Coordinates of C-alpha atoms in Angstrom, one line a residue:
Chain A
X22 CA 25.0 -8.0 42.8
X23 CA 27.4 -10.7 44.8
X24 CA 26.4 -13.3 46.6
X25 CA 27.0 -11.0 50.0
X26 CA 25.4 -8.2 48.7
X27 CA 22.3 -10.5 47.5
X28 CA 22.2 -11.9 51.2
X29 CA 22.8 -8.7 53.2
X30 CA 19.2 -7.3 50.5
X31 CA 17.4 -10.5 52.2
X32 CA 18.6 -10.2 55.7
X33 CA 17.4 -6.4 55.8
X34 CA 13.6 -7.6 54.4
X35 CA 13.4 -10.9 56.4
X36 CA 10.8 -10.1 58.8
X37 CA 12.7 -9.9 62.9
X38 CA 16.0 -10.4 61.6
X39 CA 18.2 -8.4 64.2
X40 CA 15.2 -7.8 66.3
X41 CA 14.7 -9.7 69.7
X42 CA 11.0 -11.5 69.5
X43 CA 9.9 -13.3 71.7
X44 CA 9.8 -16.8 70.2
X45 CA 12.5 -19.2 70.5
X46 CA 14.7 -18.1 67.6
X47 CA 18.2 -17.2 68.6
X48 CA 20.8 -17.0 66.0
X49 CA 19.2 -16.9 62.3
X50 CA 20.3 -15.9 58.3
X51 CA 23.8 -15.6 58.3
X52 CA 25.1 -18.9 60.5
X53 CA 25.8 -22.4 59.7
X54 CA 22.7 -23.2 61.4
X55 CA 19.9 -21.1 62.9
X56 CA 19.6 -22.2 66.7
X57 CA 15.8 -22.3 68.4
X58 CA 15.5 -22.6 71.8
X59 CA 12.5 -24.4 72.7
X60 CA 10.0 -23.4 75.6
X61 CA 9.2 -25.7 78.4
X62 CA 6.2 -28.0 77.8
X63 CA 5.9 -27.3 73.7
X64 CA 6.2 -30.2 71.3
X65 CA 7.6 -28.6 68.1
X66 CA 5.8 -29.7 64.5
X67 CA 7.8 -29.9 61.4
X68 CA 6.7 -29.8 58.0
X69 CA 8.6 -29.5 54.2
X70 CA 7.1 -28.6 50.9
X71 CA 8.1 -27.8 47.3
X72 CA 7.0 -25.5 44.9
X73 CA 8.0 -25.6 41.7
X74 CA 7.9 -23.5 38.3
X75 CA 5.2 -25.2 35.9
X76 CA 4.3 -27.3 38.3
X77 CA 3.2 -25.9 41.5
X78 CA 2.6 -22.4 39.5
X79 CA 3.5 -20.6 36.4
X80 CA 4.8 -17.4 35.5
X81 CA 1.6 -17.0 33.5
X82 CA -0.5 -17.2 36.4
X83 CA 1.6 -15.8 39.1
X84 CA 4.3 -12.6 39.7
X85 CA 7.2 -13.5 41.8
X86 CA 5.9 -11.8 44.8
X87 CA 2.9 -14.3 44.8
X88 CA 4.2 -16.9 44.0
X89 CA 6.1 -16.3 46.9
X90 CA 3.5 -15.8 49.1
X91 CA 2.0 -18.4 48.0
X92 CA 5.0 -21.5 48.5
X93 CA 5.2 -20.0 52.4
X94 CA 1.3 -20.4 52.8
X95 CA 1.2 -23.7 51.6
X96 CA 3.7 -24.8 54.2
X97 CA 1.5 -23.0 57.1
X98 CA -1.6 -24.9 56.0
X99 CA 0.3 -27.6 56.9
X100 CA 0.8 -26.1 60.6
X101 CA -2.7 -25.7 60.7
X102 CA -3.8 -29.4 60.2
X103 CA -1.7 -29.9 63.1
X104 CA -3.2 -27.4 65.5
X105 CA 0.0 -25.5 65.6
X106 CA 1.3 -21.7 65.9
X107 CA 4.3 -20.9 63.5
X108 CA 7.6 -20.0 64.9
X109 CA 9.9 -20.0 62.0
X110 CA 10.5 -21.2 58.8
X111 CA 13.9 -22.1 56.4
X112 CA 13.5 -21.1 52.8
X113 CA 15.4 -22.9 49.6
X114 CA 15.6 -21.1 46.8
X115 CA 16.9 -22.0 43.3
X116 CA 16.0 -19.5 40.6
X117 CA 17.3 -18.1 37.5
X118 CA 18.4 -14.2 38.5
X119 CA 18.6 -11.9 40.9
X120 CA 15.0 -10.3 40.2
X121 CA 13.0 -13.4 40.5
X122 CA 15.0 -13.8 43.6
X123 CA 14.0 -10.2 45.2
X124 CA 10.4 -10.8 44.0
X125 CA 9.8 -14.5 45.2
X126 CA 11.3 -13.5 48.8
X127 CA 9.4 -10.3 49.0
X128 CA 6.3 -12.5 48.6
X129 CA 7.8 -15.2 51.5
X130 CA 8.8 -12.1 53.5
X131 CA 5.1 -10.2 53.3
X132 CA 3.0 -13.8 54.1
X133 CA 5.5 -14.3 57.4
X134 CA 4.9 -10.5 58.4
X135 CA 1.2 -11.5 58.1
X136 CA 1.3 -14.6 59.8
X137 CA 4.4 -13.8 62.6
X138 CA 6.9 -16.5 61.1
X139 CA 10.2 -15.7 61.9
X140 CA 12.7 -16.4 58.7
X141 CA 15.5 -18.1 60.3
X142 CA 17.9 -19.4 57.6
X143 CA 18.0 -20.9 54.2
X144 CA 19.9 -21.6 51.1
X145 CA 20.1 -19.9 47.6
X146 CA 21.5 -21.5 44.0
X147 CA 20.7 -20.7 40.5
X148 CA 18.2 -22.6 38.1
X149 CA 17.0 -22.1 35.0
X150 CA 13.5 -22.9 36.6
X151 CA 12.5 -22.1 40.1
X152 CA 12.5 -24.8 42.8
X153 CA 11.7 -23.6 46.3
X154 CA 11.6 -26.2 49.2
X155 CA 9.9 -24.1 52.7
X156 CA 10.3 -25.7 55.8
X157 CA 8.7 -24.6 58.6
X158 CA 8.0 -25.0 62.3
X159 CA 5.7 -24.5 64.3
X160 CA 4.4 -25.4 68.7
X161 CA 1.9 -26.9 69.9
X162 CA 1.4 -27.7 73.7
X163 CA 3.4 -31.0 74.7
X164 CA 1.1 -34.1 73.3
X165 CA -1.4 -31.4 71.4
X166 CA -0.7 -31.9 67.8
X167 CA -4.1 -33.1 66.0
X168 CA -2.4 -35.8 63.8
X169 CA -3.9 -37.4 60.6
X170 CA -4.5 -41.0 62.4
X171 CA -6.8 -39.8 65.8
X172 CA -10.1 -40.4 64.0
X173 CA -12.6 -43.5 65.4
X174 CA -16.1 -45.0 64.2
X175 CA -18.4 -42.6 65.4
X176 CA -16.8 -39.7 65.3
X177 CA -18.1 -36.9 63.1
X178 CA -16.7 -35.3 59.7
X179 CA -16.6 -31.8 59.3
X180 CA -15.4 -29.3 56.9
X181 CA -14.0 -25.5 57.6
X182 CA -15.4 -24.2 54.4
X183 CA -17.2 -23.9 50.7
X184 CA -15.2 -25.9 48.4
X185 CA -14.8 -26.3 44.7
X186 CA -12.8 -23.4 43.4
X187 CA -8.8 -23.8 43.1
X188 CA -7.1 -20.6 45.5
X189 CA -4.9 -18.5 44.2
X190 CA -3.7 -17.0 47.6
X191 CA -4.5 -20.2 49.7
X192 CA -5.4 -18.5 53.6
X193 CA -3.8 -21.4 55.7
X194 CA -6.6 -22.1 58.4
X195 CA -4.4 -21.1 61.3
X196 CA -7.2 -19.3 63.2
X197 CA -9.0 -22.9 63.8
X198 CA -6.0 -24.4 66.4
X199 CA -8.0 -23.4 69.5
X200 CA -11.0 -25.2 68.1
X201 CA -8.7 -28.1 66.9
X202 CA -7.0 -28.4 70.3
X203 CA -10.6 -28.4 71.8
X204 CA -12.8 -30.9 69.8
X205 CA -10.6 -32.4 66.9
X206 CA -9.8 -36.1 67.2
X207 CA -8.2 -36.0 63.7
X208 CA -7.5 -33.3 60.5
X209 CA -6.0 -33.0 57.6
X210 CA -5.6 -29.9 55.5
X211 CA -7.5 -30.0 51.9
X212 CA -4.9 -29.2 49.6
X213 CA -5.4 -32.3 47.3
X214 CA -8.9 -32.3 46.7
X215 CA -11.5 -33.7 49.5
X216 CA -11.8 -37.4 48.7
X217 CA -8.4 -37.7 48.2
X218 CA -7.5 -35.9 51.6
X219 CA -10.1 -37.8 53.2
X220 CA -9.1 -41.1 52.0
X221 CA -4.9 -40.1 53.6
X222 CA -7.2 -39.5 57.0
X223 CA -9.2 -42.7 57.0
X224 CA -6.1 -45.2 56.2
X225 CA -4.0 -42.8 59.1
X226 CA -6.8 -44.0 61.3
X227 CA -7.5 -47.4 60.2
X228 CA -10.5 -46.5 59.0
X229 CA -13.7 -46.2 57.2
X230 CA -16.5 -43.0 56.4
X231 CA -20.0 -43.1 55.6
X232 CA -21.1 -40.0 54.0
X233 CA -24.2 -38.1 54.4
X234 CA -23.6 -34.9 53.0
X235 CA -22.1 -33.4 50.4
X236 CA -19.8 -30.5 51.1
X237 CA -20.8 -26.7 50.8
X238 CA -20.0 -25.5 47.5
X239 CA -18.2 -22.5 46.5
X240 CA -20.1 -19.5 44.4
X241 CA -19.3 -20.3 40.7
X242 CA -18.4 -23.9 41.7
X243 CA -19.5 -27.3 40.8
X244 CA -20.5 -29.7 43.5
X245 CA -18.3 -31.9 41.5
X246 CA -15.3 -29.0 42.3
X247 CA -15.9 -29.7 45.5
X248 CA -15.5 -33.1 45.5
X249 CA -12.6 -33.6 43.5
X250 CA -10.6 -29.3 43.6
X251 CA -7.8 -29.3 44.9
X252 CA -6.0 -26.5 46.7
X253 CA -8.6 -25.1 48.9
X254 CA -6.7 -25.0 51.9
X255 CA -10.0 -25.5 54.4
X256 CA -9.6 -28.5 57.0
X257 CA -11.2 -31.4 57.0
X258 CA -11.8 -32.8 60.6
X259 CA -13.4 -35.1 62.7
X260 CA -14.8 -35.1 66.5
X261 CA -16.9 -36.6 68.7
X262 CA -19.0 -33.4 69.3
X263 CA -21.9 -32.1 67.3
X264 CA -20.7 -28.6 66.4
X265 CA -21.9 -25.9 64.5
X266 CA -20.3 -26.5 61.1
X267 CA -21.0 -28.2 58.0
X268 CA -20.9 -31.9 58.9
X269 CA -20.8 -34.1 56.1
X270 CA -20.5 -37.7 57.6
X271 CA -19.3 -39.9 60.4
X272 CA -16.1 -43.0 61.1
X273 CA -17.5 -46.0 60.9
X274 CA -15.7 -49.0 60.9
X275 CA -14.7 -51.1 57.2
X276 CA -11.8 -51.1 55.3
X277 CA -8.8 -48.7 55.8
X278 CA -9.7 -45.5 53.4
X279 CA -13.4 -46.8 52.0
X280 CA -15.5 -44.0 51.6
X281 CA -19.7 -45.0 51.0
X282 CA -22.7 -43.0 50.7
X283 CA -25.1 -41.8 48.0
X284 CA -23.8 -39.2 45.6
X285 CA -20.6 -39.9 45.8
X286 CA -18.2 -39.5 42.8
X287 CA -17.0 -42.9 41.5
X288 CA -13.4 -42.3 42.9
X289 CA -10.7 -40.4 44.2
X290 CA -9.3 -38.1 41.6
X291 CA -7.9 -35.2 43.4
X292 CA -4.3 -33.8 42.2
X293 CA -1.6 -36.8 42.8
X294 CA 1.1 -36.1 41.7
X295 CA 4.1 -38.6 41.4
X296 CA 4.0 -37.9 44.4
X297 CA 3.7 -35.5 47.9
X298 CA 6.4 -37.7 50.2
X299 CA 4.7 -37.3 53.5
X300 CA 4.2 -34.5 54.9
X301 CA 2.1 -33.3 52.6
Chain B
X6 CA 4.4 -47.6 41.0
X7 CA 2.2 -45.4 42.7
X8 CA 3.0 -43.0 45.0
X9 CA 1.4 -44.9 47.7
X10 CA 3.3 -47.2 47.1
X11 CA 6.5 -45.5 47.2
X12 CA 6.1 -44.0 50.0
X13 CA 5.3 -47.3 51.7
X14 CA 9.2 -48.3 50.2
X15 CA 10.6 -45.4 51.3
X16 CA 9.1 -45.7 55.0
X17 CA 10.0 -49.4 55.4
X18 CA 13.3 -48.4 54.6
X19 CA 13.9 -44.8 56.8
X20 CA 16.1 -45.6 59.7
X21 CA 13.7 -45.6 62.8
X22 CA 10.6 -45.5 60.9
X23 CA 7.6 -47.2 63.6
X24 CA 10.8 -47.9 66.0
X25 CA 10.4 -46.4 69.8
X26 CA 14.0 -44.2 69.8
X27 CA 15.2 -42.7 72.5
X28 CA 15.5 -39.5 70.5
X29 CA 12.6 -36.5 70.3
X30 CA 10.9 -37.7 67.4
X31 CA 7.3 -38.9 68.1
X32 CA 5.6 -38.9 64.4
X33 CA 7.8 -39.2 61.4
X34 CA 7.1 -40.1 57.7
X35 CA 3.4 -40.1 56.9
X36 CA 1.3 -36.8 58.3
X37 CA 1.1 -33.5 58.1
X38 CA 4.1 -32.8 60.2
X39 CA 6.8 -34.6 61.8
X40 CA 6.6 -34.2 65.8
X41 CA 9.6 -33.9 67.9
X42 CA 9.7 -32.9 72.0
X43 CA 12.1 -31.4 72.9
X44 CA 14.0 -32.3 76.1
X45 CA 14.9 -29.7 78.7
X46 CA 17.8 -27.3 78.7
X47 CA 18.3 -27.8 75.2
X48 CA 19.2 -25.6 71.8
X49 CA 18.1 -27.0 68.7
X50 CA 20.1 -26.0 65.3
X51 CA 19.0 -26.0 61.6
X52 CA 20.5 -26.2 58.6
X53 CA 18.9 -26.4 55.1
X54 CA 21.1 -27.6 52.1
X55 CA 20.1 -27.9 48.0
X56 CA 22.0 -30.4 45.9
X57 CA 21.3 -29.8 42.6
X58 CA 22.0 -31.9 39.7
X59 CA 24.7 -30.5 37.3
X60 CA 25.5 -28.0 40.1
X61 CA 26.8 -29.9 43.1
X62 CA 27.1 -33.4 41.4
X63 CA 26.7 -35.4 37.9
X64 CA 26.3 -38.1 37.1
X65 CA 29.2 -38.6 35.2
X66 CA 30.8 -39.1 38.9
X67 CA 28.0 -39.8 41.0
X68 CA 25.6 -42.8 41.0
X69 CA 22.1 -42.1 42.7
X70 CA 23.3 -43.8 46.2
X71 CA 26.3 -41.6 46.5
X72 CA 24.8 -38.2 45.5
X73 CA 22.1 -39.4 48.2
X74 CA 24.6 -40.0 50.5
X75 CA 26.5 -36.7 49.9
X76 CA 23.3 -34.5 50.2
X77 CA 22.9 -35.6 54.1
X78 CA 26.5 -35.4 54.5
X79 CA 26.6 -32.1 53.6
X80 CA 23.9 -31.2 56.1
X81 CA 25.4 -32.6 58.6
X82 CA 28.2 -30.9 58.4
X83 CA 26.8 -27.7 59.1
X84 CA 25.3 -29.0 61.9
X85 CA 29.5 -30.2 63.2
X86 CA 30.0 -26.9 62.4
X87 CA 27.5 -25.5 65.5
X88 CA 28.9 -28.6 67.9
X89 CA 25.5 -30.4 67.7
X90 CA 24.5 -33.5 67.7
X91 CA 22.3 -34.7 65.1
X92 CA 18.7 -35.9 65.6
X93 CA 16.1 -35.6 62.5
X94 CA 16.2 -34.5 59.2
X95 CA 13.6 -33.7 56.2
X96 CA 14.4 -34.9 52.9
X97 CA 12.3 -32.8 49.9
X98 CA 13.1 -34.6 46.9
X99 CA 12.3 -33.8 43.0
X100 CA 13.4 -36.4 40.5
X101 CA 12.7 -38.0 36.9
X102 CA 11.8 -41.2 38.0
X103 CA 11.4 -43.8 40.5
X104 CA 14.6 -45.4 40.1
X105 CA 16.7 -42.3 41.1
X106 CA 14.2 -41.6 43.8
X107 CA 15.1 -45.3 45.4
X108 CA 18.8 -44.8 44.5
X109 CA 19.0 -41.3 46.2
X110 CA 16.9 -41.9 48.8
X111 CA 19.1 -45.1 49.6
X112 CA 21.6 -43.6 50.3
X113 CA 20.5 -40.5 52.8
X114 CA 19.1 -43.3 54.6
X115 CA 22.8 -44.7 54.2
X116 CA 24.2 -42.1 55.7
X117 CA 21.4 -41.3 58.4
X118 CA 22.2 -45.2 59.7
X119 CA 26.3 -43.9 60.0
X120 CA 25.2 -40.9 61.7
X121 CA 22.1 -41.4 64.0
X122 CA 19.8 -39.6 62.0
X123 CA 15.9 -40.2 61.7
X124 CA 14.1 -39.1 58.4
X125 CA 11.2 -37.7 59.6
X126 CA 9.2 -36.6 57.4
X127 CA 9.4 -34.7 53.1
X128 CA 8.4 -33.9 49.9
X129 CA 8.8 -35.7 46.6
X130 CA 7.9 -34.4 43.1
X131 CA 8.7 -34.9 39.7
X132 CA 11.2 -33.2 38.0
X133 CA 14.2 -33.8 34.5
X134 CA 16.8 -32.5 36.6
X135 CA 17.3 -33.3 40.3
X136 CA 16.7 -31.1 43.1
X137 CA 16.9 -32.1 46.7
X138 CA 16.7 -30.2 49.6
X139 CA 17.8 -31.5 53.3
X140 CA 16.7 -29.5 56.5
X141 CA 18.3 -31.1 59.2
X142 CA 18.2 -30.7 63.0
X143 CA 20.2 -31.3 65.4
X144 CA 20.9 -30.1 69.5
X145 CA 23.4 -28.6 71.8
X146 CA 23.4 -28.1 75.5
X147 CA 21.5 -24.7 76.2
X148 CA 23.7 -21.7 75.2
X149 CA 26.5 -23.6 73.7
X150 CA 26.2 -23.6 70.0
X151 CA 29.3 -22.5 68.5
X152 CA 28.8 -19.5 65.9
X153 CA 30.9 -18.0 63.6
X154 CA 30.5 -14.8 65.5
X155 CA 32.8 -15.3 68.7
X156 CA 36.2 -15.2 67.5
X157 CA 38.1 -12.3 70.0
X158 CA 41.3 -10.8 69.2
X159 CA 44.3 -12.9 70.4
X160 CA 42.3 -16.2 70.0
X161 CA 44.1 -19.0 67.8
X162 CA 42.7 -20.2 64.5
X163 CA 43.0 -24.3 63.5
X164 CA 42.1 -26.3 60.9
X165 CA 41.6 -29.7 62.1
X166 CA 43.1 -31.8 59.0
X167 CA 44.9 -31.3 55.7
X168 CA 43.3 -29.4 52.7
X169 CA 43.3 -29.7 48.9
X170 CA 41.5 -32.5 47.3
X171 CA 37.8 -32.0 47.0
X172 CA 36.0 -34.8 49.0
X173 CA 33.9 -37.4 46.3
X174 CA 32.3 -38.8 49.8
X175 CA 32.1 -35.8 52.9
X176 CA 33.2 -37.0 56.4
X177 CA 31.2 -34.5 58.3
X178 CA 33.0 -33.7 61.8
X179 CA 30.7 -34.9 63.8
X180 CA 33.0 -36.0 66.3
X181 CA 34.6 -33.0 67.4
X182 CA 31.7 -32.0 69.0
X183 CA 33.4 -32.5 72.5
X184 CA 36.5 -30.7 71.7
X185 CA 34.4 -27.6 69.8
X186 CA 32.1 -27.1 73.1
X187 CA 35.0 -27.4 75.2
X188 CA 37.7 -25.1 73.4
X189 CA 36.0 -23.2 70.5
X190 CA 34.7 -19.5 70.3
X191 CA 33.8 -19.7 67.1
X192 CA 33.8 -22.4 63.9
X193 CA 32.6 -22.9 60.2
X194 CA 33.0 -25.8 58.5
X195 CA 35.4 -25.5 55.3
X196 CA 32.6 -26.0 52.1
X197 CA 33.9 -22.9 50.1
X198 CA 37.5 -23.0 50.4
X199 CA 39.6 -21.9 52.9
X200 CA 40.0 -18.7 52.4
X201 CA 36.3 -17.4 51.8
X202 CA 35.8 -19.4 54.8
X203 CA 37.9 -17.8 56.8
X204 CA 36.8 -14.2 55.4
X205 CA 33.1 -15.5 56.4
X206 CA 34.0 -16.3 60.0
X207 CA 36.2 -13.1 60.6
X208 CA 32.8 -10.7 59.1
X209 CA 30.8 -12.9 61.5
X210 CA 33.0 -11.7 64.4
X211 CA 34.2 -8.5 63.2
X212 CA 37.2 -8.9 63.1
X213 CA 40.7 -9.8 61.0
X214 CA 43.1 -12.5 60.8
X215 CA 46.9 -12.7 60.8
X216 CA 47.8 -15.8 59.3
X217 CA 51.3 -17.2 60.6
X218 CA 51.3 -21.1 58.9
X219 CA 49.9 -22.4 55.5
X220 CA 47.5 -25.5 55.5
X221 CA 48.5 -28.8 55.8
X222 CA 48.4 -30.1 52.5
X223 CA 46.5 -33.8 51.4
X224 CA 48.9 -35.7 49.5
X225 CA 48.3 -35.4 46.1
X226 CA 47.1 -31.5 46.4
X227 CA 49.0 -28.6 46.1
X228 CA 49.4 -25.7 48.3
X229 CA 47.2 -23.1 46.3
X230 CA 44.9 -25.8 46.2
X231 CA 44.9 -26.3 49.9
X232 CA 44.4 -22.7 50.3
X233 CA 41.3 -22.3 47.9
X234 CA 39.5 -25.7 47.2
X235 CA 36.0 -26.2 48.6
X236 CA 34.0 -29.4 49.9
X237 CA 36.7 -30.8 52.2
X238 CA 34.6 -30.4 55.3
X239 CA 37.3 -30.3 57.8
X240 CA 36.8 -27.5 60.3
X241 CA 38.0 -24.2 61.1
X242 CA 37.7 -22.8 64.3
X243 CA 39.0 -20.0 67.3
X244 CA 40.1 -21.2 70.2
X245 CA 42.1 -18.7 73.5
X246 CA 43.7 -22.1 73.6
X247 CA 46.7 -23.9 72.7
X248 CA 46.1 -26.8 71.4
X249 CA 47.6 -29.9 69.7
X250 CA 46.3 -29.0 66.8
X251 CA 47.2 -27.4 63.3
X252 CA 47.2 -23.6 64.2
X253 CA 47.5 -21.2 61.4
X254 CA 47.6 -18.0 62.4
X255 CA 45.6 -16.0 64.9
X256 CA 42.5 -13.4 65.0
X257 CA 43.6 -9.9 65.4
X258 CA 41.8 -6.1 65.3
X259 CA 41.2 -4.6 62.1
X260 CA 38.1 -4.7 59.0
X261 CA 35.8 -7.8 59.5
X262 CA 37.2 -9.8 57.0
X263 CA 40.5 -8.6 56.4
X264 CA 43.9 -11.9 56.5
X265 CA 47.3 -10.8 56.4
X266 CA 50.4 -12.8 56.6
X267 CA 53.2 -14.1 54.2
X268 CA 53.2 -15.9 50.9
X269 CA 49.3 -16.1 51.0
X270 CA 47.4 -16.0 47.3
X271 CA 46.4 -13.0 46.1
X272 CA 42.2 -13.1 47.0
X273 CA 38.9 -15.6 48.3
X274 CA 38.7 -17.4 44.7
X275 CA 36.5 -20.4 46.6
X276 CA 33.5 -21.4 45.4
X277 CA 30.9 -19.0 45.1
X278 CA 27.7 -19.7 44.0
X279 CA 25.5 -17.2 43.4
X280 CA 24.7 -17.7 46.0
X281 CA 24.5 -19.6 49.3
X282 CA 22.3 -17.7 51.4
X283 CA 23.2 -18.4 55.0
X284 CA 23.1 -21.4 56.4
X285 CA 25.4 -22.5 54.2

């Protein structure tokens, strides 16, 4: 299969391609650039990630098609922590044949159906192991995007969810952006374990937590799991409303990223890799 | 180092990090997402580029600083391609060790100082061989991208400067931005060769060429060369016009794709990957 023939197989999957949708996406696969034209009032949210063979995921555990599926969720959940709804995402694929190829995008193609992102562009190159970087966008109203560094001493800690087991098919929390945009102050998505994550929200927001529960724990999990599991994909936010989820602590003020309480787990020791740039 | 740490390097060191700019960007390195407004009545563009060790540079030829340099080079060029201006990009970043990340990343921020461009936000893992991965944005006045689609029968087809010699250190054309929006109906910048450009531009707009003149040719180069060598990133584009500039033949009816004309080699033999998917 050529390089055109390989291309024109994508561009007949890739969900809206050739259809007119009413998001901002104008010109996509099969231009030097794919050309957005934004809505008046929106602030647009970027975000990049990588997954990679053996490290992100391994044949062993994963097909193509999942692992698919799973590099484009992984990107949304970071749409999520910001509040935002996705418009469309750029996909770069390095991988060793054609079938790995048709598989892997399948998987992108079937998580975008399911969660309306448009596929607007990309790039493709061979590798003996897969490397795929997603980007993806996403809109929030102008000055609405929940960032890491809102949170202040007495606001509360919440989290979305049970913790503790590692997801295979992460569900990125995009149903919680209206009650983000109404109550968050701060969030972060939990993808590297919750002390971790929580520490990345408290130096964001010059800040400190006190503790005063630990968080719900998954069927067949450890409350250690949840402490320290990465990969959940449930938000961790704060707010200063009492609402009806599980609260597990307030801000307070103290050194950037000190976490205290009773029960707590000696240290961070979520999954830190060397190392998730920044928007991670 | 940890990665805290180089993170904290690498944002001390991105052009524009914590700076007020008078571009769209309103968070950048360190959260979930990058933010960017955009400002009224205009198109954004993206691009997404892989450079892959052993594949688009060694190190035999390339020290860390220039491969980082050429990645965002590349990008950029796609986005000269579409007329736009640059304004952000997103670097995701897998490397052996912490020296080549600082190397590399030196010089995309390098390159993002020549050319205006924030860094906004990434991803960095760990990985033998390097893979980086550049999404970069840019923006046109509403409606006025130029695509590869628009060439018309009758319209005139220019290079804008002298083939052959693949480019150690790409110039993107950045500055023809003015004379694209004001003459062009349709342009691609010249990665693959000239030829398989040209072929790529003409199935774009459905239509053939009739080629008239060769290629100027770099001193140094041959002819065949000039015809069929990649990574020069000059431009080709259609214009009604004439103009004072290179013109090698014109765009005529017949199958998308098809170039006629005298003394031209026998087929496309520019570099073809397998394969760059589309925005490439």
């Amino acid at each position: 299969m050529t390089e055109r023939e390989l291309v024109s197989w994508i561009q007949k999957r890739a969900p809206h391609f050739g259809q007119r949708v009413p998001n901002g996406i104008k010109v996509s696969i099969g231009d030097d650039c794919a050309v957005y034209q934004p809505k008046p009032n929106e602030d647009l949210v970027f975000t990049t990630d990588f997954t990679i063979e053996d490290r992100h995921f391994t044949w062993k555990d994963y097909k193509p098609i999942d692992a698919g599926y799973k590099a484009l969720a992984r990107a949304l959940s970071d749409l999520a922590a910001m509040a935002a709804t996705p418009e469309f995402a750029l996909v770069s694929l390095a991988a060793r044949d054609e079938c790995i190829v048709k598989g892997f995008m399948s998987g992108i193609f079937r998580c975008a159906r399911h969660y309306n992102v448009t596929i607007a562009g990309g790039d493709l190159s061979k590798s003996d192991r897969l490397y795929c970087d997603i980007t993806c966008a996403g809109r929030v109203p102008r000055g609405k995007a929940i960032l890491r560094s809102g949170a202040k001493p007495g606001d509360y800690i919440y989290v979305t969810g049970p913790l503790g087991l590692w997801k295979k098919k992460p569900i990125p929390r995009l149903d919680l952006a209206p009650l983000l945009r109404k109550n968050a102050t701060a969030a972060i998505d939990l993808s590297d374990g919750l002390l971790m994550d929580l520490e990345r929200l408290l130096i964001a927001s010059n800040a400190a937590a006190e503790l005063s529960a630990p968080p719900q724990v998954q069927r067949g999990a450890s409350l250690e799991q949840a402490w320290q599991e990465g990969e959940s994909y449930e938000m961790l936010f704060t707010s200063q409303r009492r609402l009806a989820l599980h609260r597990i602590g307030q801000i307070v003020t103290g050194a950037p990223g000190k976490i205290t309480g009773e029960n707590l787990p000696n240290q961070p020791a979520g999954w830190d890799p060397f190392g998730k740039l920044c928007n991670s």
